[in-house]
């Protein structure tokens, strides 16, 4: 099963990538989940969030250069999954146990 990707965010040029890398995700949910679709931790995070009824924008950082740039800016690294909350809080390179604790602490 391949998760649905928001291809409208894909940058086509370095200038466009630079222009978009400083903005938050598009707001299609209370958070953005930056993933690499082949990553088992990403697949687990997607499944966990869907199973818990969470709304989120899925950003495939390998297909979306602006998404990768944004993820690096907010987390300081390129590991996935990375979660960005609407208030700017970030959880990077996590498993579902860490995700659960992060969200429970935030009461999200």
PDB file of N, CA and C in Angstrom:
ATOM      1  N   UNK A   1       0.841  -1.171   0.000  1.00  0.00           N
ATOM      2  CA  UNK A   1       0.000   0.000   0.000  1.00  0.00           C
ATOM      3  C   UNK A   1       0.890   1.238   0.000  1.00  0.00           C
ATOM      4  N   UNK A   2       0.716   2.108  -0.977  1.00  0.00           N
ATOM      5  CA  UNK A   2       1.488   3.340  -1.084  1.00  0.00           C
ATOM      6  C   UNK A   2       0.668   4.495  -0.533  1.00  0.00           C
ATOM      7  N   UNK A   3       1.206   5.248   0.447  1.00  0.00           N
ATOM      8  CA  UNK A   3       0.477   6.376   1.009  1.00  0.00           C
ATOM      9  C   UNK A   3       0.259   7.466  -0.034  1.00  0.00           C
ATOM     10  N   UNK A   4      -0.809   8.223   0.135  1.00  0.00           N
ATOM     11  CA  UNK A   4      -1.105   9.337  -0.758  1.00  0.00           C
ATOM     12  C   UNK A   4      -0.135  10.481  -0.498  1.00  0.00           C
ATOM     13  N   UNK A   5       0.446  11.028  -1.553  1.00  0.00           N
ATOM     14  CA  UNK A   5       1.446  12.089  -1.446  1.00  0.00           C
ATOM     15  C   UNK A   5       0.889  13.374  -2.039  1.00  0.00           C
ATOM     16  N   UNK A   6       1.161  14.489  -1.398  1.00  0.00           N
ATOM     17  CA  UNK A   6       0.768  15.798  -1.906  1.00  0.00           C
ATOM     18  C   UNK A   6       1.820  16.254  -2.906  1.00  0.00           C
ATOM     19  N   UNK A   7       1.618  15.952  -4.187  1.00  0.00           N
ATOM     20  CA  UNK A   7       2.599  16.296  -5.216  1.00  0.00           C
ATOM     21  C   UNK A   7       2.594  17.785  -5.550  1.00  0.00           C
ATOM     22  N   UNK A   8       1.586  18.518  -5.110  1.00  0.00           N
ATOM     23  CA  UNK A   8       1.536  19.944  -5.399  1.00  0.00           C
ATOM     24  C   UNK A   8       2.665  20.702  -4.725  1.00  0.00           C
ATOM     25  N   UNK A   9       3.327  20.085  -3.751  1.00  0.00           N
ATOM     26  CA  UNK A   9       4.421  20.753  -3.043  1.00  0.00           C
ATOM     27  C   UNK A   9       5.776  20.500  -3.678  1.00  0.00           C
ATOM     28  N   UNK A  10       5.857  19.645  -4.674  1.00  0.00           N
ATOM     29  CA  UNK A  10       7.155  19.297  -5.248  1.00  0.00           C
ATOM     30  C   UNK A  10       7.773  20.498  -5.952  1.00  0.00           C
ATOM     31  N   UNK A  11       9.010  20.784  -5.601  1.00  0.00           N
ATOM     32  CA  UNK A  11       9.730  21.887  -6.227  1.00  0.00           C
ATOM     33  C   UNK A  11      10.316  21.420  -7.545  1.00  0.00           C
ATOM     34  N   UNK A  12      10.318  22.300  -8.518  1.00  0.00           N
ATOM     35  CA  UNK A  12      10.848  21.939  -9.821  1.00  0.00           C
ATOM     36  C   UNK A  12      12.151  22.646 -10.132  1.00  0.00           C
ATOM     37  N   UNK A  13      12.510  23.627  -9.354  1.00  0.00           N
ATOM     38  CA  UNK A  13      13.759  24.340  -9.595  1.00  0.00           C
ATOM     39  C   UNK A  13      14.389  24.724  -8.267  1.00  0.00           C
ATOM     40  N   UNK A  14      15.720  24.947  -8.252  1.00  0.00           N
ATOM     41  CA  UNK A  14      16.362  25.347  -7.003  1.00  0.00           C
ATOM     42  C   UNK A  14      15.773  26.628  -6.424  1.00  0.00           C
ATOM     43  N   UNK A  15      15.404  27.571  -7.261  1.00  0.00           N
ATOM     44  CA  UNK A  15      14.803  28.817  -6.782  1.00  0.00           C
ATOM     45  C   UNK A  15      13.479  28.575  -6.091  1.00  0.00           C
ATOM     46  N   UNK A  16      12.671  27.709  -6.667  1.00  0.00           N
ATOM     47  CA  UNK A  16      11.387  27.372  -6.059  1.00  0.00           C
ATOM     48  C   UNK A  16      11.599  26.634  -4.754  1.00  0.00           C
ATOM     49  N   UNK A  17      12.593  25.737  -4.715  1.00  0.00           N
ATOM     50  CA  UNK A  17      12.896  24.998  -3.501  1.00  0.00           C
ATOM     51  C   UNK A  17      13.283  25.969  -2.392  1.00  0.00           C
ATOM     52  N   UNK A  18      14.152  26.920  -2.708  1.00  0.00           N
ATOM     53  CA  UNK A  18      14.600  27.877  -1.709  1.00  0.00           C
ATOM     54  C   UNK A  18      13.441  28.734  -1.219  1.00  0.00           C
ATOM     55  N   UNK A  19      12.571  29.138  -2.130  1.00  0.00           N
ATOM     56  CA  UNK A  19      11.431  29.978  -1.779  1.00  0.00           C
ATOM     57  C   UNK A  19      10.490  29.255  -0.823  1.00  0.00           C
ATOM     58  N   UNK A  20      10.297  27.938  -0.998  1.00  0.00           N
ATOM     59  CA  UNK A  20       9.337  27.191  -0.218  1.00  0.00           C
ATOM     60  C   UNK A  20       9.907  26.585   1.052  1.00  0.00           C
ATOM     61  N   UNK A  21      11.226  26.525   1.214  1.00  0.00           N
ATOM     62  CA  UNK A  21      11.806  25.788   2.331  1.00  0.00           C
ATOM     63  C   UNK A  21      11.597  26.474   3.671  1.00  0.00           C
ATOM     64  N   UNK A  22      11.251  27.763   3.691  1.00  0.00           N
ATOM     65  CA  UNK A  22      11.082  28.448   4.956  1.00  0.00           C
ATOM     66  C   UNK A  22       9.628  28.519   5.395  1.00  0.00           C
ATOM     67  N   UNK A  23       8.726  27.932   4.650  1.00  0.00           N
ATOM     68  CA  UNK A  23       7.320  28.011   5.030  1.00  0.00           C
ATOM     69  C   UNK A  23       6.887  26.726   5.722  1.00  0.00           C
ATOM     70  N   UNK A  24       5.861  26.852   6.520  1.00  0.00           N
ATOM     71  CA  UNK A  24       5.281  25.667   7.122  1.00  0.00           C
ATOM     72  C   UNK A  24       4.603  24.842   6.040  1.00  0.00           C
ATOM     73  N   UNK A  25       4.252  23.647   6.389  1.00  0.00           N
ATOM     74  CA  UNK A  25       3.499  22.803   5.479  1.00  0.00           C
ATOM     75  C   UNK A  25       2.206  23.504   5.103  1.00  0.00           C
ATOM     76  N   UNK A  26       1.473  22.948   4.156  1.00  0.00           N
ATOM     77  CA  UNK A  26       0.320  23.644   3.582  1.00  0.00           C
ATOM     78  C   UNK A  26      -0.870  23.775   4.505  1.00  0.00           C
ATOM     79  N   UNK A  27      -0.857  23.108   5.648  1.00  0.00           N
ATOM     80  CA  UNK A  27      -1.958  23.246   6.581  1.00  0.00           C
ATOM     81  C   UNK A  27      -3.095  22.271   6.355  1.00  0.00           C
ATOM     82  N   UNK A  28      -2.842  21.170   5.628  1.00  0.00           N
ATOM     83  CA  UNK A  28      -3.884  20.176   5.384  1.00  0.00           C
ATOM     84  C   UNK A  28      -4.149  19.302   6.601  1.00  0.00           C
ATOM     85  N   UNK A  29      -3.656  19.665   7.744  1.00  0.00           N
ATOM     86  CA  UNK A  29      -3.855  18.918   8.975  1.00  0.00           C
ATOM     87  C   UNK A  29      -3.125  19.601  10.099  1.00  0.00           C
ATOM     88  N   UNK A  30      -3.253  19.070  11.307  1.00  0.00           N
ATOM     89  CA  UNK A  30      -2.593  19.700  12.442  1.00  0.00           C
ATOM     90  C   UNK A  30      -1.082  19.469  12.472  1.00  0.00           C
ATOM     91  N   UNK A  31      -0.567  18.648  11.533  1.00  0.00           N
ATOM     92  CA  UNK A  31       0.869  18.381  11.505  1.00  0.00           C
ATOM     93  C   UNK A  31       1.286  17.891  10.120  1.00  0.00           C
ATOM     94  N   UNK A  32       2.591  17.897   9.916  1.00  0.00           N
ATOM     95  CA  UNK A  32       3.164  17.355   8.687  1.00  0.00           C
ATOM     96  C   UNK A  32       4.087  16.213   9.075  1.00  0.00           C
ATOM     97  N   UNK A  33       3.996  15.121   8.328  1.00  0.00           N
ATOM     98  CA  UNK A  33       4.851  13.959   8.554  1.00  0.00           C
ATOM     99  C   UNK A  33       5.769  13.826   7.348  1.00  0.00           C
ATOM    100  N   UNK A  34       7.059  14.049   7.563  1.00  0.00           N
ATOM    101  CA  UNK A  34       8.073  13.956   6.517  1.00  0.00           C
ATOM    102  C   UNK A  34       8.598  12.528   6.501  1.00  0.00           C
ATOM    103  N   UNK A  35       8.540  11.872   5.334  1.00  0.00           N
ATOM    104  CA  UNK A  35       8.879  10.448   5.248  1.00  0.00           C
ATOM    105  C   UNK A  35       9.693  10.137   4.000  1.00  0.00           C
ATOM    106  N   UNK A  36      10.288   8.957   4.027  1.00  0.00           N
ATOM    107  CA  UNK A  36      10.822   8.282   2.845  1.00  0.00           C
ATOM    108  C   UNK A  36       9.971   7.017   2.747  1.00  0.00           C
ATOM    109  N   UNK A  37       9.299   6.828   1.638  1.00  0.00           N
ATOM    110  CA  UNK A  37       8.281   5.783   1.547  1.00  0.00           C
ATOM    111  C   UNK A  37       8.805   4.373   1.773  1.00  0.00           C
ATOM    112  N   UNK A  38      10.085   4.131   1.571  1.00  0.00           N
ATOM    113  CA  UNK A  38      10.662   2.802   1.783  1.00  0.00           C
ATOM    114  C   UNK A  38      11.081   2.564   3.231  1.00  0.00           C
ATOM    115  N   UNK A  39      11.081   3.593   4.036  1.00  0.00           N
ATOM    116  CA  UNK A  39      11.564   3.540   5.420  1.00  0.00           C
ATOM    117  C   UNK A  39      10.559   2.808   6.317  1.00  0.00           C
ATOM    118  N   UNK A  40      10.968   1.715   6.968  1.00  0.00           N
ATOM    119  CA  UNK A  40      10.021   0.967   7.801  1.00  0.00           C
ATOM    120  C   UNK A  40       9.483   1.774   8.981  1.00  0.00           C
ATOM    121  N   UNK A  41      10.272   2.674   9.564  1.00  0.00           N
ATOM    122  CA  UNK A  41       9.790   3.512  10.668  1.00  0.00           C
ATOM    123  C   UNK A  41       8.745   4.495  10.152  1.00  0.00           C
ATOM    124  N   UNK A  42       8.920   4.953   8.916  1.00  0.00           N
ATOM    125  CA  UNK A  42       7.940   5.860   8.315  1.00  0.00           C
ATOM    126  C   UNK A  42       6.620   5.141   8.074  1.00  0.00           C
ATOM    127  N   UNK A  43       6.699   3.937   7.528  1.00  0.00           N
ATOM    128  CA  UNK A  43       5.493   3.140   7.283  1.00  0.00           C
ATOM    129  C   UNK A  43       4.772   2.903   8.613  1.00  0.00           C
ATOM    130  N   UNK A  44       5.523   2.557   9.657  1.00  0.00           N
ATOM    131  CA  UNK A  44       4.925   2.363  10.979  1.00  0.00           C
ATOM    132  C   UNK A  44       4.255   3.647  11.474  1.00  0.00           C
ATOM    133  N   UNK A  45       4.925   4.787  11.303  1.00  0.00           N
ATOM    134  CA  UNK A  45       4.371   6.069  11.764  1.00  0.00           C
ATOM    135  C   UNK A  45       3.083   6.404  11.018  1.00  0.00           C
ATOM    136  N   UNK A  46       3.076   6.201   9.708  1.00  0.00           N
ATOM    137  CA  UNK A  46       1.881   6.464   8.910  1.00  0.00           C
ATOM    138  C   UNK A  46       0.731   5.591   9.397  1.00  0.00           C
ATOM    139  N   UNK A  47       0.989   4.314   9.554  1.00  0.00           N
ATOM    140  CA  UNK A  47      -0.054   3.384  10.015  1.00  0.00           C
ATOM    141  C   UNK A  47      -0.545   3.749  11.416  1.00  0.00           C
ATOM    142  N   UNK A  48       0.378   4.075  12.320  1.00  0.00           N
ATOM    143  CA  UNK A  48       0.014   4.419  13.689  1.00  0.00           C
ATOM    144  C   UNK A  48      -0.873   5.655  13.704  1.00  0.00           C
ATOM    145  N   UNK A  49      -0.462   6.688  12.958  1.00  0.00           N
ATOM    146  CA  UNK A  49      -1.226   7.933  12.945  1.00  0.00           C
ATOM    147  C   UNK A  49      -2.608   7.720  12.341  1.00  0.00           C
ATOM    148  N   UNK A  50      -2.699   6.944  11.264  1.00  0.00           N
ATOM    149  CA  UNK A  50      -4.008   6.649  10.669  1.00  0.00           C
ATOM    150  C   UNK A  50      -4.861   5.827  11.623  1.00  0.00           C
ATOM    151  N   UNK A  51      -4.274   4.843  12.283  1.00  0.00           N
ATOM    152  CA  UNK A  51      -5.014   3.993  13.216  1.00  0.00           C
ATOM    153  C   UNK A  51      -5.560   4.793  14.395  1.00  0.00           C
ATOM    154  N   UNK A  52      -4.880   5.891  14.735  1.00  0.00           N
ATOM    155  CA  UNK A  52      -5.317   6.736  15.845  1.00  0.00           C
ATOM    156  C   UNK A  52      -6.132   7.941  15.358  1.00  0.00           C
ATOM    157  N   UNK A  53      -6.555   7.910  14.108  1.00  0.00           N
ATOM    158  CA  UNK A  53      -7.436   8.941  13.568  1.00  0.00           C
ATOM    159  C   UNK A  53      -6.814  10.312  13.438  1.00  0.00           C
ATOM    160  N   UNK A  54      -5.502  10.376  13.333  1.00  0.00           N
ATOM    161  CA  UNK A  54      -4.828  11.665  13.220  1.00  0.00           C
ATOM    162  C   UNK A  54      -4.869  12.178  11.786  1.00  0.00           C
ATOM    163  N   UNK A  55      -5.117  13.448  11.645  1.00  0.00           N
ATOM    164  CA  UNK A  55      -5.015  14.106  10.351  1.00  0.00           C
ATOM    165  C   UNK A  55      -3.603  14.635  10.215  1.00  0.00           C
ATOM    166  N   UNK A  56      -3.017  14.464   9.033  1.00  0.00           N
ATOM    167  CA  UNK A  56      -1.660  14.954   8.809  1.00  0.00           C
ATOM    168  C   UNK A  56      -1.416  15.097   7.317  1.00  0.00           C
ATOM    169  N   UNK A  57      -0.479  15.970   7.006  1.00  0.00           N
ATOM    170  CA  UNK A  57      -0.011  16.109   5.635  1.00  0.00           C
ATOM    171  C   UNK A  57       1.215  15.219   5.489  1.00  0.00           C
ATOM    172  N   UNK A  58       1.197  14.351   4.499  1.00  0.00           N
ATOM    173  CA  UNK A  58       2.310  13.448   4.240  1.00  0.00           C
ATOM    174  C   UNK A  58       3.232  14.072   3.206  1.00  0.00           C
ATOM    175  N   UNK A  59       4.515  14.196   3.541  1.00  0.00           N
ATOM    176  CA  UNK A  59       5.496  14.796   2.639  1.00  0.00           C
ATOM    177  C   UNK A  59       6.586  13.767   2.358  1.00  0.00           C
ATOM    178  N   UNK A  60       6.648  13.289   1.117  1.00  0.00           N
ATOM    179  CA  UNK A  60       7.688  12.358   0.686  1.00  0.00           C
ATOM    180  C   UNK A  60       8.921  13.178   0.342  1.00  0.00           C
ATOM    181  N   UNK A  61       9.910  13.179   1.236  1.00  0.00           N
ATOM    182  CA  UNK A  61      11.073  14.055   1.063  1.00  0.00           C
ATOM    183  C   UNK A  61      11.983  13.635  -0.077  1.00  0.00           C
ATOM    184  N   UNK A  62      11.824  12.419  -0.575  1.00  0.00           N
ATOM    185  CA  UNK A  62      12.625  12.009  -1.731  1.00  0.00           C
ATOM    186  C   UNK A  62      12.014  12.515  -3.037  1.00  0.00           C
ATOM    187  N   UNK A  63      10.734  12.769  -3.051  1.00  0.00           N
ATOM    188  CA  UNK A  63      10.062  13.279  -4.243  1.00  0.00           C
ATOM    189  C   UNK A  63       9.852  14.789  -4.178  1.00  0.00           C
ATOM    190  N   UNK A  64      10.023  15.364  -3.015  1.00  0.00           N
ATOM    191  CA  UNK A  64       9.720  16.779  -2.790  1.00  0.00           C
ATOM    192  C   UNK A  64      10.958  17.468  -2.222  1.00  0.00           C
ATOM    193  N   UNK A  65      11.728  18.124  -3.099  1.00  0.00           N
ATOM    194  CA  UNK A  65      12.975  18.762  -2.654  1.00  0.00           C
ATOM    195  C   UNK A  65      12.719  19.867  -1.641  1.00  0.00           C
ATOM    196  N   UNK A  66      11.631  20.597  -1.807  1.00  0.00           N
ATOM    197  CA  UNK A  66      11.301  21.638  -0.833  1.00  0.00           C
ATOM    198  C   UNK A  66      10.953  21.017   0.508  1.00  0.00           C
ATOM    199  N   UNK A  67      10.294  19.867   0.476  1.00  0.00           N
ATOM    200  CA  UNK A  67       9.983  19.156   1.708  1.00  0.00           C
ATOM    201  C   UNK A  67      11.242  18.701   2.426  1.00  0.00           C
ATOM    202  N   UNK A  68      12.207  18.184   1.682  1.00  0.00           N
ATOM    203  CA  UNK A  68      13.483  17.772   2.273  1.00  0.00           C
ATOM    204  C   UNK A  68      14.197  18.977   2.881  1.00  0.00           C
ATOM    205  N   UNK A  69      14.209  20.087   2.160  1.00  0.00           N
ATOM    206  CA  UNK A  69      14.859  21.292   2.672  1.00  0.00           C
ATOM    207  C   UNK A  69      14.176  21.773   3.946  1.00  0.00           C
ATOM    208  N   UNK A  70      12.845  21.738   3.954  1.00  0.00           N
ATOM    209  CA  UNK A  70      12.083  22.161   5.137  1.00  0.00           C
ATOM    210  C   UNK A  70      12.403  21.234   6.317  1.00  0.00           C
ATOM    211  N   UNK A  71      12.416  19.919   6.071  1.00  0.00           N
ATOM    212  CA  UNK A  71      12.695  18.964   7.126  1.00  0.00           C
ATOM    213  C   UNK A  71      14.088  19.197   7.718  1.00  0.00           C
ATOM    214  N   UNK A  72      15.070  19.446   6.856  1.00  0.00           N
ATOM    215  CA  UNK A  72      16.431  19.715   7.340  1.00  0.00           C
ATOM    216  C   UNK A  72      16.485  21.004   8.154  1.00  0.00           C
ATOM    217  N   UNK A  73      15.732  22.005   7.728  1.00  0.00           N
ATOM    218  CA  UNK A  73      15.705  23.280   8.437  1.00  0.00           C
ATOM    219  C   UNK A  73      15.110  23.124   9.826  1.00  0.00           C
ATOM    220  N   UNK A  74      14.001  22.419   9.939  1.00  0.00           N
ATOM    221  CA  UNK A  74      13.311  22.332  11.227  1.00  0.00           C
ATOM    222  C   UNK A  74      13.935  21.324  12.182  1.00  0.00           C
ATOM    223  N   UNK A  75      14.642  20.306  11.631  1.00  0.00           N
ATOM    224  CA  UNK A  75      15.150  19.242  12.491  1.00  0.00           C
ATOM    225  C   UNK A  75      16.677  19.193  12.575  1.00  0.00           C
ATOM    226  N   UNK A  76      17.346  19.854  11.647  1.00  0.00           N
ATOM    227  CA  UNK A  76      18.795  19.842  11.637  1.00  0.00           C
ATOM    228  C   UNK A  76      19.396  18.537  11.149  1.00  0.00           C
ATOM    229  N   UNK A  77      18.589  17.702  10.492  1.00  0.00           N
ATOM    230  CA  UNK A  77      19.085  16.412  10.011  1.00  0.00           C
ATOM    231  C   UNK A  77      18.198  15.923   8.860  1.00  0.00           C
ATOM    232  N   UNK A  78      18.550  14.767   8.299  1.00  0.00           N
ATOM    233  CA  UNK A  78      17.794  14.259   7.155  1.00  0.00           C
ATOM    234  C   UNK A  78      17.167  12.887   7.421  1.00  0.00           C
ATOM    235  N   UNK A  79      17.077  12.500   8.697  1.00  0.00           N
ATOM    236  CA  UNK A  79      16.496  11.211   9.035  1.00  0.00           C
ATOM    237  C   UNK A  79      14.982  11.296   9.110  1.00  0.00           C
ATOM    238  N   UNK A  80      14.334  10.208   8.757  1.00  0.00           N
ATOM    239  CA  UNK A  80      12.880  10.151   8.796  1.00  0.00           C
ATOM    240  C   UNK A  80      12.457   8.956   9.639  1.00  0.00           C
ATOM    241  N   UNK A  81      11.222   9.023  10.135  1.00  0.00           N
ATOM    242  CA  UNK A  81      10.227  10.068   9.971  1.00  0.00           C
ATOM    243  C   UNK A  81      10.548  11.294  10.829  1.00  0.00           C
ATOM    244  N   UNK A  82      10.015  12.417  10.393  1.00  0.00           N
ATOM    245  CA  UNK A  82      10.086  13.659  11.155  1.00  0.00           C
ATOM    246  C   UNK A  82       8.684  14.249  11.180  1.00  0.00           C
ATOM    247  N   UNK A  83       8.238  14.639  12.357  1.00  0.00           N
ATOM    248  CA  UNK A  83       6.900  15.201  12.544  1.00  0.00           C
ATOM    249  C   UNK A  83       7.027  16.667  12.906  1.00  0.00           C
ATOM    250  N   UNK A  84       6.272  17.514  12.209  1.00  0.00           N
ATOM    251  CA  UNK A  84       6.222  18.943  12.505  1.00  0.00           C
ATOM    252  C   UNK A  84       4.794  19.299  12.905  1.00  0.00           C
ATOM    253  N   UNK A  85       4.639  19.800  14.113  1.00  0.00           N
ATOM    254  CA  UNK A  85       3.329  20.216  14.600  1.00  0.00           C
ATOM    255  C   UNK A  85       3.030  21.640  14.150  1.00  0.00           C
ATOM    256  N   UNK A  86       1.763  22.012  14.151  1.00  0.00           N
ATOM    257  CA  UNK A  86       1.348  23.345  13.707  1.00  0.00           C
ATOM    258  C   UNK A  86       2.001  24.454  14.532  1.00  0.00           C
ATOM    259  N   UNK A  87       2.310  24.178  15.809  1.00  0.00           N
ATOM    260  CA  UNK A  87       2.938  25.197  16.662  1.00  0.00           C
ATOM    261  C   UNK A  87       4.458  25.245  16.506  1.00  0.00           C
ATOM    262  N   UNK A  88       5.003  24.400  15.596  1.00  0.00           N
ATOM    263  CA  UNK A  88       6.435  24.412  15.334  1.00  0.00           C
ATOM    264  C   UNK A  88       7.227  23.349  16.080  1.00  0.00           C
ATOM    265  N   UNK A  89       6.596  22.617  17.002  1.00  0.00           N
ATOM    266  CA  UNK A  89       7.298  21.545  17.708  1.00  0.00           C
ATOM    267  C   UNK A  89       7.663  20.450  16.707  1.00  0.00           C
ATOM    268  N   UNK A  90       8.839  19.837  16.906  1.00  0.00           N
ATOM    269  CA  UNK A  90       9.351  18.844  15.966  1.00  0.00           C
ATOM    270  C   UNK A  90       9.803  17.595  16.718  1.00  0.00           C
ATOM    271  N   UNK A  91       9.458  16.442  16.166  1.00  0.00           N
ATOM    272  CA  UNK A  91       9.961  15.157  16.636  1.00  0.00           C
ATOM    273  C   UNK A  91      10.641  14.502  15.440  1.00  0.00           C
ATOM    274  N   UNK A  92      11.948  14.256  15.554  1.00  0.00           N
ATOM    275  CA  UNK A  92      12.708  13.723  14.429  1.00  0.00           C
ATOM    276  C   UNK A  92      13.210  12.317  14.715  1.00  0.00           C
ATOM    277  N   UNK A  93      13.263  11.510  13.669  1.00  0.00           N
ATOM    278  CA  UNK A  93      13.873  10.179  13.718  1.00  0.00           C
ATOM    279  C   UNK A  93      13.319   9.367  14.888  1.00  0.00           C
ATOM    280  N   UNK A  94      12.032   9.023  14.818  1.00  0.00           N
ATOM    281  CA  UNK A  94      11.350   8.408  15.947  1.00  0.00           C
ATOM    282  C   UNK A  94      10.722   7.065  15.581  1.00  0.00           C
ATOM    283  N   UNK A  95      10.376   6.312  16.629  1.00  0.00           N
ATOM    284  CA  UNK A  95       9.565   5.111  16.451  1.00  0.00           C
ATOM    285  C   UNK A  95       8.172   5.408  17.018  1.00  0.00           C
ATOM    286  N   UNK A  96       7.248   4.473  16.908  1.00  0.00           N
ATOM    287  CA  UNK A  96       5.879   4.754  17.328  1.00  0.00           C
ATOM    288  C   UNK A  96       5.755   4.938  18.844  1.00  0.00           C
ATOM    289  N   UNK A  97       6.612   4.310  19.620  1.00  0.00           N
ATOM    290  CA  UNK A  97       6.600   4.539  21.062  1.00  0.00           C
ATOM    291  C   UNK A  97       6.968   5.974  21.400  1.00  0.00           C
ATOM    292  N   UNK A  98       7.996   6.485  20.748  1.00  0.00           N
ATOM    293  CA  UNK A  98       8.399   7.878  20.956  1.00  0.00           C
ATOM    294  C   UNK A  98       7.315   8.831  20.459  1.00  0.00           C
ATOM    295  N   UNK A  99       6.675   8.493  19.347  1.00  0.00           N
ATOM    296  CA  UNK A  99       5.580   9.308  18.808  1.00  0.00           C
ATOM    297  C   UNK A  99       4.442   9.376  19.819  1.00  0.00           C
ATOM    298  N   UNK A 100       4.064   8.227  20.354  1.00  0.00           N
ATOM    299  CA  UNK A 100       2.975   8.179  21.333  1.00  0.00           C
ATOM    300  C   UNK A 100       3.295   9.066  22.540  1.00  0.00           C
ATOM    301  N   UNK A 101       4.510   8.960  23.088  1.00  0.00           N
ATOM    302  CA  UNK A 101       4.902   9.761  24.238  1.00  0.00           C
ATOM    303  C   UNK A 101       4.924  11.258  23.903  1.00  0.00           C
ATOM    304  N   UNK A 102       5.452  11.600  22.731  1.00  0.00           N
ATOM    305  CA  UNK A 102       5.514  13.003  22.303  1.00  0.00           C
ATOM    306  C   UNK A 102       4.108  13.595  22.234  1.00  0.00           C
ATOM    307  N   UNK A 103       3.190  12.877  21.614  1.00  0.00           N
ATOM    308  CA  UNK A 103       1.828  13.387  21.471  1.00  0.00           C
ATOM    309  C   UNK A 103       1.100  13.409  22.813  1.00  0.00           C
ATOM    310  N   UNK A 104       1.333  12.416  23.658  1.00  0.00           N
ATOM    311  CA  UNK A 104       0.700  12.377  24.973  1.00  0.00           C
ATOM    312  C   UNK A 104       1.168  13.564  25.822  1.00  0.00           C
ATOM    313  N   UNK A 105       2.436  13.885  25.748  1.00  0.00           N
ATOM    314  CA  UNK A 105       2.973  15.028  26.492  1.00  0.00           C
ATOM    315  C   UNK A 105       2.378  16.322  25.999  1.00  0.00           C
ATOM    316  N   UNK A 106       2.054  16.382  24.718  1.00  0.00           N
ATOM    317  CA  UNK A 106       1.504  17.584  24.112  1.00  0.00           C
ATOM    318  C   UNK A 106      -0.008  17.584  24.150  1.00  0.00           C
ATOM    319  N   UNK A 107      -0.599  16.444  24.530  1.00  0.00           N
ATOM    320  CA  UNK A 107      -2.060  16.262  24.531  1.00  0.00           C
ATOM    321  C   UNK A 107      -2.650  16.555  23.167  1.00  0.00           C
ATOM    322  N   UNK A 108      -1.963  16.051  22.128  1.00  0.00           N
ATOM    323  CA  UNK A 108      -2.408  16.280  20.742  1.00  0.00           C
ATOM    324  C   UNK A 108      -3.387  15.193  20.315  1.00  0.00           C
TER     325      UNK A 108
END
